Amino acid sequence: MDLVRVFENNQKWIKEKLALNPNFFNELGKGQNPELLFIGCSDSRVSAEELMGLGPGEAFVHRNIANMVTGTDLNVMSVIEYAVVHLKVNHVVVCGHYSCGGVKAAMQSADLGILNPWLRNIRDVYRLHKNKLNAITNEDDKYDRLVELNVQEQCVNLIKTAAVQKAYRDRALKVHGWVFDIHTGNLIDLKIDFDTILSNIMEIYHLD
Ligand code: CO
C-alpha cells in the first residue's frame, strides 16, 4: 500500500466534507455526542461506520479480536464506562461477523502464544453451549452459530457491568447483538431476548 495515497485521500475527503457543509470541521471540533457504542471485531473487513452509513461523531467505537467484552480487560471496560456513564449513549451494540478468524482459532487446538488467554474466552462460550454446538454436524454452520453465540455471551458480559445495569434501569439503555455477514454485506439483528436472559442471570450478577 502506498501511504502517500492515504494523505491524498485525506485531502480529498476534507474537500468533499467542506463542499457539503463549510462548517463541518468547526462542528466536529466542538465535541461529540454519539448515541451508539459499537463493539466490533478488529478484522479489516468490518469497517464500523462505513457498514452502518454513519459519519464522524455518530458512533463511539471499540474493536478487538472477536468483539470480546471481557471483565478483566481495562480497555473495553473503560470504553463502556466512558460511553455509558459520561457520553450517555442510548444503544450499545456488540457486532460479530461471519468468517471471524478469532472464533475460528478458538475452534482449533493450535497453541497461539499470547493469543491463547484471549481466545480462551471464546472457548468458554463454546463450553457453555457445547451440547447445542456439537449437535450441528455441518462445520460451517457450527462456526456461524459460535459467532452468534459469542455475540450473545458478550452482550451478557455487558449486562454484568454496573454501568450498563444502572443505565438500563434509569434510562432504558438498549443492548443489541448483531452479526455482519461478510459474504453479503448484511447487518443482522440477532434479536437477543434480553428480558429473558436478564431474569435468568440477574439473581447472580445484580449490582445495586
Ligand atoms: Co473477527
CSV table of C-alpha atoms and ligand atoms in Angstrom, one decimal:
chain,number,residue,atom,x,y,z
A,1,MET,CA,0.0,0.0,0.0
A,2,ASP,CA,1.3,3.4,-1.0
A,3,LEU,CA,0.8,5.6,2.1
A,4,VAL,CA,1.1,8.7,0.1
A,5,ARG,CA,-2.3,7.8,-1.3
A,6,VAL,CA,-3.7,7.9,2.3
A,7,PHE,CA,-2.7,11.5,2.7
A,8,GLU,CA,-4.0,12.4,-0.8
A,9,ASN,CA,-7.3,10.7,0.1
A,10,ASN,CA,-7.4,12.7,3.4
A,11,GLN,CA,-7.2,16.0,1.5
A,12,LYS,CA,-9.9,14.8,-1.0
A,13,TRP,CA,-12.1,13.8,2.0
A,14,ILE,CA,-11.7,17.3,3.6
A,15,LYS,CA,-12.8,19.0,0.3
A,16,GLU,CA,-15.8,16.7,0.0
A,17,LYS,CA,-16.9,17.3,3.5
A,18,LEU,CA,-16.5,21.1,3.2
A,19,ALA,CA,-18.3,21.2,-0.1
A,20,LEU,CA,-21.4,19.6,1.7
A,21,ASN,CA,-21.0,21.7,4.8
A,22,PRO,CA,-18.5,24.5,5.2
A,23,ASN,CA,-18.8,24.3,9.0
A,24,PHE,CA,-18.2,20.5,9.1
A,25,PHE,CA,-14.9,20.6,11.0
A,26,ASN,CA,-15.9,23.5,13.2
A,27,GLU,CA,-18.8,21.5,14.4
A,28,LEU,CA,-16.7,18.3,14.9
A,29,GLY,CA,-14.3,20.4,17.0
A,30,LYS,CA,-17.0,21.4,19.5
A,31,GLY,CA,-17.3,17.9,20.9
A,32,GLN,CA,-19.0,14.6,20.5
A,33,ASN,CA,-22.5,13.4,21.4
A,34,PRO,CA,-22.8,9.9,19.9
A,35,GLU,CA,-25.9,7.9,20.5
A,36,LEU,CA,-24.3,4.5,19.9
A,37,LEU,CA,-21.4,2.5,21.3
A,38,PHE,CA,-20.3,-0.1,18.7
A,39,ILE,CA,-18.1,-3.0,19.9
A,40,GLY,CA,-16.8,-4.9,16.9
A,41,CYS,CA,-14.0,-7.1,15.7
A,42,SER,CA,-10.7,-5.6,14.6
A,43,ASP,CA,-11.0,-7.5,11.3
A,44,SER,CA,-10.1,-5.2,8.4
A,45,ARG,CA,-13.4,-6.1,6.6
A,46,VAL,CA,-15.6,-4.9,9.5
A,47,SER,CA,-15.5,-1.1,8.8
A,48,ALA,CA,-17.8,0.0,11.6
A,49,GLU,CA,-19.0,3.4,10.4
A,50,GLU,CA,-19.0,2.6,6.7
A,51,LEU,CA,-21.2,-0.5,7.0
A,52,MET,CA,-23.7,1.4,9.1
A,53,GLY,CA,-23.6,4.5,6.9
A,54,LEU,CA,-22.6,6.7,9.9
A,55,GLY,CA,-20.3,9.7,9.8
A,56,PRO,CA,-17.8,11.2,12.3
A,57,GLY,CA,-19.4,11.9,15.7
A,58,GLU,CA,-22.2,9.4,15.4
A,59,ALA,CA,-20.7,6.2,16.9
A,60,PHE,CA,-18.2,5.6,19.7
A,61,VAL,CA,-16.2,2.6,18.6
A,62,HIS,CA,-14.2,-0.2,20.2
A,63,ARG,CA,-12.7,-3.0,18.3
A,64,ASN,CA,-10.7,-6.0,19.4
A,65,ILE,CA,-10.2,-9.6,18.2
A,66,ALA,CA,-13.6,-11.3,18.0
A,67,ASN,CA,-15.5,-8.4,19.6
A,68,MET,CA,-15.0,-9.5,23.2
A,69,VAL,CA,-16.3,-7.9,26.3
A,70,THR,CA,-14.0,-9.3,29.0
A,71,GLY,CA,-14.4,-8.2,32.5
A,72,THR,CA,-10.7,-8.0,33.2
A,73,ASP,CA,-9.9,-6.1,30.0
A,74,LEU,CA,-9.4,-2.5,31.3
A,75,ASN,CA,-9.5,-1.2,27.7
A,76,VAL,CA,-13.1,-2.4,26.8
A,77,MET,CA,-14.3,-1.8,30.4
A,78,SER,CA,-13.1,1.8,30.2
A,79,VAL,CA,-14.7,2.3,26.8
A,80,ILE,CA,-18.0,1.0,28.2
A,81,GLU,CA,-17.8,3.2,31.3
A,82,TYR,CA,-17.0,6.3,29.3
A,83,ALA,CA,-19.6,5.7,26.6
A,84,VAL,CA,-22.5,4.7,29.0
A,85,VAL,CA,-21.8,6.9,32.1
A,86,HIS,CA,-20.2,10.0,30.5
A,87,LEU,CA,-21.4,10.2,26.9
A,88,LYS,CA,-24.7,8.6,27.9
A,89,VAL,CA,-25.2,6.6,24.7
A,90,ASN,CA,-28.7,5.2,24.2
A,91,HIS,CA,-27.5,2.0,22.4
A,92,VAL,CA,-24.7,-0.5,23.0
A,93,VAL,CA,-24.1,-2.9,20.1
A,94,VAL,CA,-21.9,-6.0,20.1
A,95,CYS,CA,-21.3,-6.8,16.5
A,96,GLY,CA,-19.7,-10.1,15.5
A,97,HIS,CA,-19.1,-11.2,11.9
A,98,TYR,CA,-19.2,-14.5,10.0
A,99,SER,CA,-15.7,-15.8,9.0
A,100,CYS,CA,-14.2,-14.4,12.2
A,101,GLY,CA,-10.6,-15.6,12.4
A,102,GLY,CA,-10.7,-15.2,16.2
A,103,VAL,CA,-13.7,-17.5,16.5
A,104,LYS,CA,-12.2,-20.0,14.0
A,105,ALA,CA,-8.9,-20.1,16.0
A,106,ALA,CA,-10.9,-20.8,19.2
A,107,MET,CA,-12.4,-23.8,17.5
A,108,GLN,CA,-9.0,-25.3,16.8
A,109,SER,CA,-6.3,-26.6,19.1
A,110,ALA,CA,-3.3,-24.7,17.9
A,111,ASP,CA,-1.1,-23.1,20.6
A,112,LEU,CA,-1.1,-19.4,19.6
A,113,GLY,CA,1.0,-18.0,22.4
A,114,ILE,CA,-0.3,-14.7,23.9
A,115,LEU,CA,-3.5,-15.1,21.9
A,116,ASN,CA,-4.3,-18.2,24.0
A,117,PRO,CA,-5.8,-16.4,27.0
A,118,TRP,CA,-7.8,-14.1,24.7
A,119,LEU,CA,-9.2,-16.9,22.7
A,120,ARG,CA,-9.9,-18.9,25.8
A,121,ASN,CA,-12.8,-16.6,26.4
A,122,ILE,CA,-14.4,-17.8,23.2
A,123,ARG,CA,-13.6,-21.4,24.2
A,124,ASP,CA,-15.6,-20.7,27.3
A,125,VAL,CA,-18.6,-19.6,25.1
A,126,TYR,CA,-18.2,-23.0,23.3
A,127,ARG,CA,-18.2,-24.8,26.6
A,128,LEU,CA,-21.4,-23.0,27.8
A,129,HIS,CA,-23.2,-24.0,24.6
A,130,LYS,CA,-21.4,-27.3,23.9
A,131,ASN,CA,-24.4,-29.5,23.6
A,132,LYS,CA,-26.1,-27.3,21.0
A,133,LEU,CA,-23.0,-26.7,19.1
A,134,ASN,CA,-21.9,-30.3,19.0
A,135,ALA,CA,-25.3,-31.3,17.6
A,136,ILE,CA,-24.6,-29.2,14.5
A,137,THR,CA,-22.9,-31.6,12.0
A,138,ASN,CA,-22.0,-29.1,9.3
A,139,GLU,CA,-18.7,-27.4,10.3
A,140,ASP,CA,-19.6,-24.1,8.6
A,141,ASP,CA,-23.0,-23.9,10.3
A,142,LYS,CA,-21.3,-24.7,13.6
A,143,TYR,CA,-18.8,-21.9,13.0
A,144,ASP,CA,-21.5,-19.4,12.1
A,145,ARG,CA,-23.5,-20.4,15.2
A,146,LEU,CA,-20.5,-19.9,17.5
A,147,VAL,CA,-20.1,-16.4,16.1
A,148,GLU,CA,-23.7,-15.7,17.0
A,149,LEU,CA,-23.5,-17.3,20.5
A,150,ASN,CA,-20.3,-15.4,21.1
A,151,VAL,CA,-22.1,-12.1,20.4
A,152,GLN,CA,-24.9,-13.2,22.8
A,153,GLU,CA,-22.4,-14.0,25.6
A,154,GLN,CA,-20.6,-10.7,25.1
A,155,CYS,CA,-23.9,-9.0,25.4
A,156,VAL,CA,-24.4,-10.9,28.7
A,157,ASN,CA,-21.0,-9.7,29.8
A,158,LEU,CA,-22.1,-6.1,29.1
A,159,ILE,CA,-25.1,-6.7,31.3
A,160,LYS,CA,-22.8,-7.8,34.1
A,161,THR,CA,-21.3,-4.3,34.4
A,162,ALA,CA,-22.6,-1.8,36.9
A,163,ALA,CA,-22.6,1.0,34.3
A,164,VAL,CA,-24.9,-0.9,31.9
A,165,GLN,CA,-27.2,-2.2,34.7
A,166,LYS,CA,-27.7,1.3,36.1
A,167,ALA,CA,-28.3,2.9,32.7
A,168,TYR,CA,-30.7,0.0,31.8
A,169,ARG,CA,-32.7,0.8,35.0
A,170,ASP,CA,-32.5,4.6,34.9
A,171,ARG,CA,-32.9,5.5,31.3
A,172,ALA,CA,-33.7,2.2,29.4
A,173,LEU,CA,-30.3,1.8,27.7
A,174,LYS,CA,-30.7,-0.7,24.9
A,175,VAL,CA,-28.2,-3.6,24.3
A,176,HIS,CA,-28.1,-5.2,20.9
A,177,GLY,CA,-26.4,-8.2,19.4
A,178,TRP,CA,-25.7,-8.0,15.7
A,179,VAL,CA,-23.7,-10.0,13.1
A,180,PHE,CA,-22.2,-8.6,10.0
A,181,ASP,CA,-22.4,-11.1,7.1
A,182,ILE,CA,-19.2,-10.5,5.2
A,183,HIS,CA,-20.4,-12.7,2.3
A,184,THR,CA,-23.5,-10.4,1.6
A,185,GLY,CA,-22.8,-7.2,3.4
A,186,ASN,CA,-26.0,-7.6,5.5
A,187,LEU,CA,-26.1,-6.5,9.1
A,188,ILE,CA,-28.3,-9.0,11.0
A,189,ASP,CA,-30.0,-8.2,14.3
A,190,LEU,CA,-29.9,-11.4,16.4
A,191,LYS,CA,-32.9,-10.1,18.3
A,192,ILE,CA,-31.5,-11.4,21.6
A,193,ASP,CA,-34.2,-11.6,24.2
A,194,PHE,CA,-32.5,-9.7,27.0
A,195,ASP,CA,-35.6,-9.6,29.3
A,196,THR,CA,-35.4,-13.4,29.5
A,197,ILE,CA,-31.7,-13.5,29.8
A,198,LEU,CA,-31.7,-10.8,32.4
A,199,SER,CA,-34.4,-12.5,34.5
A,200,ASN,CA,-32.2,-15.7,34.4
A,201,ILE,CA,-28.9,-14.2,35.4
A,202,MET,CA,-29.7,-11.1,37.5
A,203,GLU,CA,-30.0,-13.2,40.6
A,204,ILE,CA,-26.3,-13.8,40.3
A,205,TYR,CA,-25.0,-10.6,38.7
A,206,HIS,CA,-27.2,-7.9,40.1
A,207,LEU,CA,-25.3,-4.9,41.4
A,208,ASP,CA,-27.1,-2.1,43.4
B,1,CO,CO,-13.3,-11.3,13.6
